Amino acid sequence: MKLQKGITIVEIILYLALLSIFMLVLLDIFMGGINLQFESEGTSAVQTDGQFIMARLMSDLKNADSVTTPQILGVSSPSLVFISSGVTFTYSLAGGVLSLTRSGETLALNSLETNVTALNFTRLGNVGGKPTIKIDLTIESKTLRPGLKPETRSYQTTFGLR
């Protein structure tokens, strides 16, 4: 009997099974990395937008001369209107976009990767005193990770006029 060199069908099936298992493990690791990247991007966008919006509000309100909306103490409003150096500033929410209108120019304050889902301005303080504005802001990521809710952060702070 002569020995023939070659591979049997059983060996081929065994090699293909091992290769398939190895490829599935690599695919699972790769998909986990992609999902983690999406989650990180969503978290980063929400955090960055929240910090930027709060810093912008603080900077603009710090120099305000008067607040016209909300007008009544203890009453909340979805928009904030104030005057600074003769210029009217209006912060308002429409369709998930927080916008600032100043001198007829409107700027979107949140990025395309986030939605502002809640915005409230409440006037606090004493009658006849300098107004203080309480701000409640909720931002949500547009990046969705399969099976999980989008990243959401709520911010709350109070700014007083000087």
Tab-separated table of N, CA and C in Angstrom:
chain	number	residue	atom	x	y	z
A	1	MET	N	0.833	-1.154	0.000
A	1	MET	CA	0.000	0.000	0.000
A	1	MET	C	0.893	1.238	0.000
A	2	LYS	N	0.526	2.118	-0.818
A	2	LYS	CA	1.280	3.334	-0.993
A	2	LYS	C	0.627	4.452	-0.186
A	3	LEU	N	1.440	5.219	0.562
A	3	LEU	CA	0.900	6.343	1.335
A	3	LEU	C	0.720	7.547	0.425
A	4	GLN	N	-0.440	8.132	0.522
A	4	GLN	CA	-0.703	9.331	-0.267
A	4	GLN	C	-0.641	10.539	0.653
A	5	LYS	N	-0.002	11.551	0.158
A	5	LYS	CA	0.079	12.787	0.922
A	5	LYS	C	-1.112	13.659	0.564
A	6	GLY	N	-1.649	14.346	1.599
A	6	GLY	CA	-2.801	15.205	1.364
A	6	GLY	C	-3.570	15.422	2.656
A	7	ILE	N	-4.694	16.030	2.509
A	7	ILE	CA	-5.515	16.375	3.665
A	7	ILE	C	-6.847	15.657	3.515
A	8	THR	N	-7.301	15.118	4.614
A	8	THR	CA	-8.600	14.452	4.571
A	8	THR	C	-9.709	15.483	4.750
A	9	ILE	N	-10.901	15.100	4.394
A	9	ILE	CA	-12.059	15.985	4.531
A	9	ILE	C	-12.328	16.325	5.992
A	10	VAL	N	-12.052	15.403	6.883
A	10	VAL	CA	-12.240	15.638	8.318
A	10	VAL	C	-11.289	16.736	8.792
A	11	GLU	N	-10.059	16.711	8.326
A	11	GLU	CA	-9.094	17.749	8.707
A	11	GLU	C	-9.531	19.118	8.181
A	12	ILE	N	-10.033	19.163	6.976
A	12	ILE	CA	-10.501	20.434	6.400
A	12	ILE	C	-11.662	20.984	7.219
A	13	ILE	N	-12.607	20.132	7.571
A	13	ILE	CA	-13.756	20.578	8.370
A	13	ILE	C	-13.294	21.077	9.732
A	14	LEU	N	-12.344	20.384	10.343
A	14	LEU	CA	-11.820	20.787	11.646
A	14	LEU	C	-11.123	22.146	11.562
A	15	TYR	N	-10.297	22.339	10.551
A	15	TYR	CA	-9.613	23.621	10.378
A	15	TYR	C	-10.613	24.761	10.129
A	16	LEU	N	-11.605	24.514	9.300
A	16	LEU	CA	-12.617	25.539	9.027
A	16	LEU	C	-13.428	25.878	10.276
A	17	ALA	N	-13.733	24.893	11.089
A	17	ALA	CA	-14.471	25.146	12.334
A	17	ALA	C	-13.641	26.008	13.281
A	18	LEU	N	-12.365	25.681	13.434
A	18	LEU	CA	-11.484	26.481	14.302
A	18	LEU	C	-11.327	27.908	13.766
A	19	LEU	N	-11.175	28.036	12.457
A	19	LEU	CA	-11.051	29.360	11.845
A	19	LEU	C	-12.332	30.174	12.042
A	20	SER	N	-13.487	29.533	11.913
A	20	SER	CA	-14.773	30.225	12.111
A	20	SER	C	-14.925	30.710	13.546
A	21	ILE	N	-14.569	29.877	14.503
A	21	ILE	CA	-14.651	30.282	15.916
A	21	ILE	C	-13.726	31.461	16.178
A	22	PHE	N	-12.515	31.404	15.661
A	22	PHE	CA	-11.554	32.495	15.828
A	22	PHE	C	-12.087	33.793	15.213
A	23	MET	N	-12.667	33.704	14.024
A	23	MET	CA	-13.209	34.894	13.358
A	23	MET	C	-14.395	35.473	14.129
A	24	LEU	N	-15.251	34.622	14.690
A	24	LEU	CA	-16.388	35.105	15.480
A	24	LEU	C	-15.923	35.834	16.738
A	25	VAL	N	-14.888	35.324	17.382
A	25	VAL	CA	-14.343	35.989	18.573
A	25	VAL	C	-13.780	37.357	18.189
A	26	LEU	N	-13.030	37.423	17.102
A	26	LEU	CA	-12.483	38.706	16.645
A	26	LEU	C	-13.592	39.692	16.272
A	27	LEU	N	-14.634	39.216	15.613
A	27	LEU	CA	-15.759	40.073	15.234
A	27	LEU	C	-16.464	40.625	16.472
A	28	ASP	N	-16.653	39.793	17.482
A	28	ASP	CA	-17.290	40.231	18.724
A	28	ASP	C	-16.456	41.313	19.418
A	29	ILE	N	-15.149	41.136	19.460
A	29	ILE	CA	-14.262	42.141	20.067
A	29	ILE	C	-14.331	43.443	19.276
A	30	PHE	N	-14.314	43.348	17.958
A	30	PHE	CA	-14.376	44.527	17.101
A	30	PHE	C	-15.687	45.293	17.290
A	31	MET	N	-16.809	44.585	17.320
A	31	MET	CA	-18.116	45.235	17.501
A	31	MET	C	-18.226	45.876	18.884
A	32	GLY	N	-17.677	45.234	19.892
A	32	GLY	CA	-17.667	45.827	21.230
A	32	GLY	C	-16.898	47.134	21.249
A	33	GLY	N	-15.787	47.178	20.533
A	33	GLY	CA	-14.999	48.408	20.443
A	33	GLY	C	-15.748	49.520	19.733
A	34	ILE	N	-16.461	49.179	18.669
A	34	ILE	CA	-17.244	50.186	17.941
A	34	ILE	C	-18.373	50.726	18.817
A	35	ASN	N	-19.072	49.846	19.530
A	35	ASN	CA	-20.148	50.292	20.422
A	35	ASN	C	-19.611	51.199	21.518
A	36	LEU	N	-18.455	50.868	22.059
A	36	LEU	CA	-17.846	51.697	23.099
A	36	LEU	C	-17.480	53.068	22.546
A	37	GLN	N	-17.001	53.105	21.304
A	37	GLN	CA	-16.659	54.379	20.679
A	37	GLN	C	-17.906	55.245	20.507
A	38	PHE	N	-19.014	54.666	20.043
A	38	PHE	CA	-20.261	55.424	19.892
A	38	PHE	C	-20.725	55.986	21.226
A	39	GLU	N	-20.654	55.168	22.266
A	39	GLU	CA	-21.079	55.610	23.594
A	39	GLU	C	-20.192	56.751	24.095
A	40	SER	N	-18.884	56.638	23.867
A	40	SER	CA	-17.952	57.679	24.301
A	40	SER	C	-18.198	58.985	23.558
A	41	GLU	N	-18.462	58.890	22.254
A	41	GLU	CA	-18.732	60.094	21.469
A	41	GLU	C	-19.999	60.785	21.954
A	42	GLY	N	-21.035	60.013	22.260
A	42	GLY	CA	-22.284	60.590	22.759
A	42	GLY	C	-22.086	61.272	24.092
A	43	THR	N	-21.364	60.631	24.997
A	43	THR	CA	-21.093	61.209	26.315
A	43	THR	C	-20.268	62.475	26.178
A	44	SER	N	-19.260	62.435	25.329
A	44	SER	CA	-18.387	63.589	25.141
A	44	SER	C	-19.155	64.777	24.568
A	45	ALA	N	-20.015	64.541	23.580
A	45	ALA	CA	-20.780	65.629	22.968
A	45	ALA	C	-21.733	66.261	23.974
A	46	VAL	N	-22.405	65.450	24.776
A	46	VAL	CA	-23.341	65.970	25.776
A	46	VAL	C	-22.593	66.800	26.814
A	47	GLN	N	-21.477	66.286	27.291
A	47	GLN	CA	-20.703	66.997	28.311
A	47	GLN	C	-20.128	68.301	27.756
A	48	THR	N	-19.576	68.253	26.562
A	48	THR	CA	-18.993	69.446	25.947
A	48	THR	C	-20.053	70.518	25.711
A	49	ASP	N	-21.202	70.125	25.156
A	49	ASP	CA	-22.273	71.089	24.906
A	49	ASP	C	-22.793	71.686	26.205
A	50	GLY	N	-22.974	70.855	27.221
A	50	GLY	CA	-23.463	71.352	28.506
A	50	GLY	C	-22.529	72.374	29.121
A	51	GLN	N	-21.235	72.078	29.107
A	51	GLN	CA	-20.259	73.011	29.669
A	51	GLN	C	-20.206	74.308	28.861
A	52	PHE	N	-20.259	74.182	27.538
A	52	PHE	CA	-20.211	75.381	26.700
A	52	PHE	C	-21.435	76.269	26.921
A	53	ILE	N	-22.619	75.658	26.939
A	53	ILE	CA	-23.855	76.433	27.106
A	53	ILE	C	-23.871	77.140	28.454
A	54	MET	N	-23.498	76.434	29.512
A	54	MET	CA	-23.497	77.056	30.841
A	54	MET	C	-22.467	78.187	30.924
A	55	ALA	N	-21.296	77.990	30.337
A	55	ALA	CA	-20.277	79.045	30.340
A	55	ALA	C	-20.751	80.258	29.541
A	56	ARG	N	-21.416	80.005	28.417
A	56	ARG	CA	-21.915	81.102	27.584
A	56	ARG	C	-22.997	81.897	28.317
A	57	LEU	N	-23.922	81.188	28.955
A	57	LEU	CA	-24.969	81.858	29.733
A	57	LEU	C	-24.360	82.695	30.855
A	58	MET	N	-23.394	82.125	31.567
A	58	MET	CA	-22.762	82.842	32.671
A	58	MET	C	-22.060	84.099	32.164
A	59	SER	N	-21.355	83.969	31.066
A	59	SER	CA	-20.631	85.107	30.501
A	59	SER	C	-21.584	86.214	30.057
A	60	ASP	N	-22.662	85.847	29.370
A	60	ASP	CA	-23.612	86.850	28.886
A	60	ASP	C	-24.400	87.488	30.028
A	61	LEU	N	-24.856	86.674	30.978
A	61	LEU	CA	-25.658	87.206	32.091
A	61	LEU	C	-24.842	88.064	33.052
A	62	LYS	N	-23.557	87.788	33.129
A	62	LYS	CA	-22.690	88.531	34.044
A	62	LYS	C	-22.706	90.033	33.728
A	63	ASN	N	-22.842	90.356	32.460
A	63	ASN	CA	-22.809	91.754	32.032
A	63	ASN	C	-24.195	92.336	31.755
A	64	ALA	N	-25.259	91.599	32.080
A	64	ALA	CA	-26.620	92.058	31.769
A	64	ALA	C	-27.012	93.258	32.620
A	65	ASP	N	-27.754	94.173	31.997
A	65	ASP	CA	-28.275	95.346	32.707
A	65	ASP	C	-29.645	95.050	33.306
A	66	SER	N	-30.476	94.305	32.558
A	66	SER	CA	-31.817	93.977	33.048
A	66	SER	C	-32.310	92.698	32.385
A	67	VAL	N	-33.238	92.016	33.071
A	67	VAL	CA	-33.863	90.801	32.542
A	67	VAL	C	-35.329	91.122	32.289
A	68	THR	N	-35.782	90.895	31.037
A	68	THR	CA	-37.179	91.190	30.709
A	68	THR	C	-38.058	89.946	30.713
A	69	THR	N	-37.486	88.771	30.436
A	69	THR	CA	-38.238	87.515	30.488
A	69	THR	C	-37.351	86.454	31.123
A	70	PRO	N	-37.791	85.765	32.147
A	70	PRO	CA	-39.077	85.823	32.834
A	70	PRO	C	-39.191	87.097	33.666
A	71	GLN	N	-40.397	87.635	33.702
A	71	GLN	CA	-40.623	88.939	34.310
A	71	GLN	C	-41.072	88.855	35.764
A	72	ILE	N	-41.828	87.815	36.120
A	72	ILE	CA	-42.425	87.721	37.457
A	72	ILE	C	-41.606	86.764	38.319
A	73	LEU	N	-41.371	87.142	39.578
A	73	LEU	CA	-40.620	86.310	40.516
A	73	LEU	C	-41.272	84.940	40.681
A	74	GLY	N	-40.461	83.889	40.626
A	74	GLY	CA	-40.942	82.531	40.838
A	74	GLY	C	-41.591	81.885	39.637
A	75	VAL	N	-41.732	82.611	38.551
A	75	VAL	CA	-42.381	82.078	37.354
A	75	VAL	C	-41.310	81.590	36.378
A	76	SER	N	-41.541	80.393	35.813
A	76	SER	CA	-40.605	79.812	34.846
A	76	SER	C	-41.000	80.192	33.428
A	77	SER	N	-39.996	80.218	32.564
A	77	SER	CA	-40.215	80.535	31.158
A	77	SER	C	-39.278	79.665	30.320
A	78	PRO	N	-39.715	79.238	29.132
A	78	PRO	CA	-38.826	78.463	28.265
A	78	PRO	C	-37.815	79.336	27.522
A	79	SER	N	-37.917	80.651	27.692
A	79	SER	CA	-36.957	81.544	27.045
A	79	SER	C	-36.444	82.571	28.050
A	80	LEU	N	-35.293	83.108	27.736
A	80	LEU	CA	-34.660	84.127	28.572
A	80	LEU	C	-34.348	85.319	27.685
A	81	VAL	N	-34.824	86.494	28.088
A	81	VAL	CA	-34.551	87.719	27.343
A	81	VAL	C	-33.959	88.722	28.318
A	82	PHE	N	-32.792	89.263	27.962
A	82	PHE	CA	-32.176	90.290	28.800
A	82	PHE	C	-31.439	91.292	27.925
A	83	ILE	N	-31.132	92.433	28.524
A	83	ILE	CA	-30.460	93.513	27.806
A	83	ILE	C	-29.096	93.725	28.437
A	84	SER	N	-28.086	93.800	27.579
A	84	SER	CA	-26.717	94.032	28.022
A	84	SER	C	-26.090	95.068	27.101
A	85	SER	N	-25.693	96.196	27.664
A	85	SER	CA	-25.088	97.296	26.899
A	85	SER	C	-25.958	97.712	25.719
A	86	GLY	N	-27.268	97.739	25.919
A	86	GLY	CA	-28.200	98.172	24.890
A	86	GLY	C	-28.544	97.114	23.854
A	87	VAL	N	-27.972	95.930	23.968
A	87	VAL	CA	-28.225	94.846	23.018
A	87	VAL	C	-29.138	93.816	23.681
A	88	THR	N	-30.183	93.386	22.964
A	88	THR	CA	-31.116	92.389	23.491
A	88	THR	C	-30.615	90.986	23.164
A	89	PHE	N	-30.530	90.158	24.188
A	89	PHE	CA	-30.131	88.755	24.062
A	89	PHE	C	-31.364	87.896	24.318
A	90	THR	N	-31.618	86.922	23.445
A	90	THR	CA	-32.741	86.004	23.630
A	90	THR	C	-32.240	84.572	23.508
A	91	TYR	N	-32.397	83.818	24.583
A	91	TYR	CA	-32.102	82.387	24.580
A	91	TYR	C	-33.436	81.659	24.477
A	92	SER	N	-33.569	80.765	23.488
A	92	SER	CA	-34.831	80.035	23.331
A	92	SER	C	-34.561	78.641	22.771
A	93	LEU	N	-35.550	77.778	22.948
A	93	LEU	CA	-35.446	76.388	22.515
A	93	LEU	C	-36.496	76.108	21.448
A	94	ALA	N	-36.067	75.512	20.334
A	94	ALA	CA	-36.995	75.126	19.265
A	94	ALA	C	-36.454	73.877	18.577
A	95	GLY	N	-37.228	72.820	18.593
A	95	GLY	CA	-36.841	71.600	17.890
A	95	GLY	C	-35.561	70.962	18.386
A	96	GLY	N	-35.282	71.061	19.667
A	96	GLY	CA	-34.081	70.457	20.231
A	96	GLY	C	-32.833	71.298	20.092
A	97	VAL	N	-32.975	72.491	19.521
A	97	VAL	CA	-31.827	73.381	19.330
A	97	VAL	C	-31.975	74.594	20.238
A	98	LEU	N	-30.972	74.822	21.073
A	98	LEU	CA	-30.935	76.017	21.911
A	98	LEU	C	-30.282	77.116	21.091
A	99	SER	N	-31.016	78.202	20.885
A	99	SER	CA	-30.471	79.276	20.058
A	99	SER	C	-30.363	80.570	20.846
A	100	LEU	N	-29.400	81.363	20.438
A	100	LEU	CA	-29.168	82.689	20.997
A	100	LEU	C	-29.368	83.684	19.868
A	101	THR	N	-30.284	84.626	20.084
A	101	THR	CA	-30.497	85.692	19.109
A	101	THR	C	-29.973	86.980	19.720
A	102	ARG	N	-29.082	87.625	18.983
A	102	ARG	CA	-28.439	88.851	19.449
A	102	ARG	C	-28.254	89.763	18.243
A	103	SER	N	-28.784	90.956	18.335
A	103	SER	CA	-28.679	91.937	17.247
A	103	SER	C	-29.170	91.363	15.917
A	104	GLY	N	-30.248	90.589	15.954
A	104	GLY	CA	-30.825	90.027	14.740
A	104	GLY	C	-30.118	88.788	14.221
A	105	GLU	N	-29.022	88.398	14.838
A	105	GLU	CA	-28.266	87.217	14.416
A	105	GLU	C	-28.591	86.056	15.354
A	106	THR	N	-28.930	84.900	14.783
A	106	THR	CA	-29.279	83.726	15.585
A	106	THR	C	-28.180	82.678	15.469
A	107	LEU	N	-27.740	82.194	16.620
A	107	LEU	CA	-26.690	81.180	16.690
A	107	LEU	C	-27.214	79.941	17.406
A	108	ALA	N	-26.922	78.762	16.872
A	108	ALA	CA	-27.245	77.509	17.569
A	108	ALA	C	-26.134	77.252	18.579
A	109	LEU	N	-26.506	76.979	19.827
A	109	LEU	CA	-25.504	76.794	20.868
A	109	LEU	C	-25.131	75.335	21.103
A	110	ASN	N	-26.006	74.400	20.755
A	110	ASN	CA	-25.636	72.990	20.898
A	110	ASN	C	-25.220	72.436	19.541
A	111	SER	N	-24.432	71.375	19.576
A	111	SER	CA	-23.903	70.790	18.343
A	111	SER	C	-24.968	69.949	17.634
A	112	LEU	N	-24.621	69.479	16.453
A	112	LEU	CA	-25.528	68.630	15.682
A	112	LEU	C	-25.661	67.240	16.300
A	113	GLU	N	-24.798	66.907	17.263
A	113	GLU	CA	-24.800	65.578	17.880
A	113	GLU	C	-25.690	65.494	19.114
A	114	THR	N	-26.302	66.633	19.518
A	114	THR	CA	-27.120	66.640	20.731
A	114	THR	C	-28.450	67.343	20.499
A	115	ASN	N	-29.403	67.031	21.365
A	115	ASN	CA	-30.687	67.728	21.438
A	115	ASN	C	-30.828	68.302	22.833
A	116	VAL	N	-31.325	69.518	22.919
A	116	VAL	CA	-31.704	70.071	24.217
A	116	VAL	C	-33.163	69.678	24.408
A	117	THR	N	-33.433	68.844	25.408
A	117	THR	CA	-34.780	68.305	25.587
A	117	THR	C	-35.609	69.090	26.592
A	118	ALA	N	-34.960	69.857	27.457
A	118	ALA	CA	-35.702	70.662	28.434
A	118	ALA	C	-34.901	71.916	28.752
A	119	LEU	N	-35.612	73.030	28.860
A	119	LEU	CA	-34.979	74.304	29.189
A	119	LEU	C	-35.985	75.163	29.936
A	120	ASN	N	-35.612	75.606	31.122
A	120	ASN	CA	-36.466	76.480	31.925
A	120	ASN	C	-35.627	77.541	32.605
A	121	PHE	N	-36.123	78.749	32.562
A	121	PHE	CA	-35.508	79.870	33.266
A	121	PHE	C	-36.512	80.350	34.306
A	122	THR	N	-36.076	80.473	35.555
A	122	THR	CA	-36.950	80.928	36.634
A	122	THR	C	-36.327	82.155	37.277
A	123	ARG	N	-37.136	83.187	37.418
A	123	ARG	CA	-36.653	84.422	38.041
A	123	ARG	C	-36.777	84.287	39.554
A	124	LEU	N	-35.683	84.552	40.246
A	124	LEU	CA	-35.637	84.512	41.701
A	124	LEU	C	-35.173	85.871	42.210
A	125	GLY	N	-35.255	86.077	43.505
A	125	GLY	CA	-34.743	87.318	44.088
A	125	GLY	C	-35.795	88.036	44.892
A	126	ASN	N	-35.520	89.301	45.165
A	126	ASN	CA	-36.425	90.148	45.934
A	126	ASN	C	-37.061	91.191	45.024
A	127	VAL	N	-38.270	91.608	45.394
A	127	VAL	CA	-38.942	92.663	44.639
A	127	VAL	C	-38.092	93.928	44.730
A	128	GLY	N	-37.784	94.517	43.583
A	128	GLY	CA	-36.985	95.735	43.544
A	128	GLY	C	-35.489	95.482	43.596
A	129	GLY	N	-35.061	94.245	43.815
A	129	GLY	CA	-33.632	93.916	43.876
A	129	GLY	C	-33.115	93.454	42.528
A	130	LYS	N	-31.825	93.146	42.490
A	130	LYS	CA	-31.222	92.615	41.267
A	130	LYS	C	-31.761	91.205	41.015
A	131	PRO	N	-32.159	90.910	39.790
A	131	PRO	CA	-32.724	89.585	39.516
A	131	PRO	C	-31.662	88.483	39.533
A	132	THR	N	-32.111	87.317	39.918
A	132	THR	CA	-31.313	86.098	39.866
A	132	THR	C	-32.094	85.111	39.009
A	133	ILE	N	-31.387	84.425	38.118
A	133	ILE	CA	-32.038	83.503	37.192
A	133	ILE	C	-31.568	82.081	37.475
A	134	LYS	N	-32.536	81.198	37.733
A	134	LYS	CA	-32.251	79.769	37.903
A	134	LYS	C	-32.442	79.108	36.546
A	135	ILE	N	-31.453	78.326	36.135
A	135	ILE	CA	-31.481	77.687	34.820
A	135	ILE	C	-31.517	76.173	34.986
A	136	ASP	N	-32.500	75.539	34.349
A	136	ASP	CA	-32.602	74.079	34.289
A	136	ASP	C	-32.465	73.670	32.827
A	137	LEU	N	-31.488	72.822	32.544
A	137	LEU	CA	-31.170	72.447	31.172
A	137	LEU	C	-30.943	70.938	31.109
A	138	THR	N	-31.548	70.274	30.131
A	138	THR	CA	-31.319	68.842	29.915
A	138	THR	C	-30.888	68.635	28.469
A	139	ILE	N	-29.766	67.927	28.305
A	139	ILE	CA	-29.205	67.662	26.980
A	139	ILE	C	-29.150	66.155	26.765
A	140	GLU	N	-29.486	65.741	25.537
A	140	GLU	CA	-29.511	64.314	25.198
A	140	GLU	C	-28.688	64.086	23.937
A	141	SER	N	-27.945	63.003	23.920
A	141	SER	CA	-27.133	62.647	22.761
A	141	SER	C	-28.013	62.081	21.648
A	142	LYS	N	-27.663	62.397	20.405
A	142	LYS	CA	-28.354	61.793	19.262
A	142	LYS	C	-27.754	60.432	18.916
A	143	THR	N	-26.567	60.147	19.449
A	143	THR	CA	-25.901	58.875	19.200
A	143	THR	C	-26.581	57.789	20.009
A	144	LEU	N	-27.074	56.776	19.325
A	144	LEU	CA	-27.774	55.681	19.997
A	144	LEU	C	-26.936	54.414	19.946
A	145	ARG	N	-26.802	53.792	21.081
A	145	ARG	CA	-26.127	52.501	21.157
A	145	ARG	C	-27.213	51.434	21.189
A	146	PRO	N	-27.084	50.395	20.383
A	146	PRO	CA	-28.140	49.376	20.312
A	146	PRO	C	-28.516	48.836	21.694
A	147	GLY	N	-29.820	48.878	21.979
A	147	GLY	CA	-30.323	48.327	23.230
A	147	GLY	C	-30.217	49.238	24.428
A	148	LEU	N	-29.620	50.400	24.288
A	148	LEU	CA	-29.461	51.317	25.418
A	148	LEU	C	-30.099	52.663	25.110
A	149	LYS	N	-30.368	53.412	26.160
A	149	LYS	CA	-30.929	54.752	26.000
A	149	LYS	C	-29.805	55.727	25.650
A	150	PRO	N	-30.141	56.852	25.024
A	150	PRO	CA	-29.105	57.843	24.718
A	150	PRO	C	-28.581	58.495	25.992
A	151	GLU	N	-27.365	58.993	25.926
A	151	GLU	CA	-26.752	59.698	27.057
A	151	GLU	C	-27.535	60.979	27.321
A	152	THR	N	-27.904	61.203	28.570
A	152	THR	CA	-28.658	62.391	28.965
A	152	THR	C	-28.015	63.003	30.197
A	153	ARG	N	-27.882	64.321	30.194
A	153	ARG	CA	-27.361	65.028	31.368
A	153	ARG	C	-28.236	66.233	31.650
A	154	SER	N	-28.448	66.461	32.931
A	154	SER	CA	-29.216	67.628	33.366
A	154	SER	C	-28.287	68.578	34.099
A	155	TYR	N	-28.454	69.850	33.814
A	155	TYR	CA	-27.659	70.896	34.447
A	155	TYR	C	-28.612	71.852	35.146
A	156	GLN	N	-28.208	72.307	36.301
A	156	GLN	CA	-29.001	73.293	37.032
A	156	GLN	C	-28.031	74.242	37.718
A	157	THR	N	-28.267	75.517	37.529
A	157	THR	CA	-27.425	76.516	38.177
A	157	THR	C	-28.213	77.802	38.344
A	158	THR	N	-27.645	78.721	39.083
A	158	THR	CA	-28.281	80.013	39.328
A	158	THR	C	-27.263	81.111	39.083
A	159	PHE	N	-27.663	82.125	38.310
A	159	PHE	CA	-26.809	83.271	38.031
A	159	PHE	C	-27.498	84.532	38.527
A	160	GLY	N	-26.730	85.405	39.141
A	160	GLY	CA	-27.277	86.674	39.598
A	160	GLY	C	-26.654	87.834	38.850
A	161	LEU	N	-27.441	88.856	38.586
A	161	LEU	CA	-26.921	90.055	37.942
A	161	LEU	C	-26.152	90.873	38.963
A	162	ARG	N	-25.163	91.588	38.497
A	162	ARG	CA	-24.348	92.412	39.394
A	162	ARG	C	-24.757	93.857	39.302
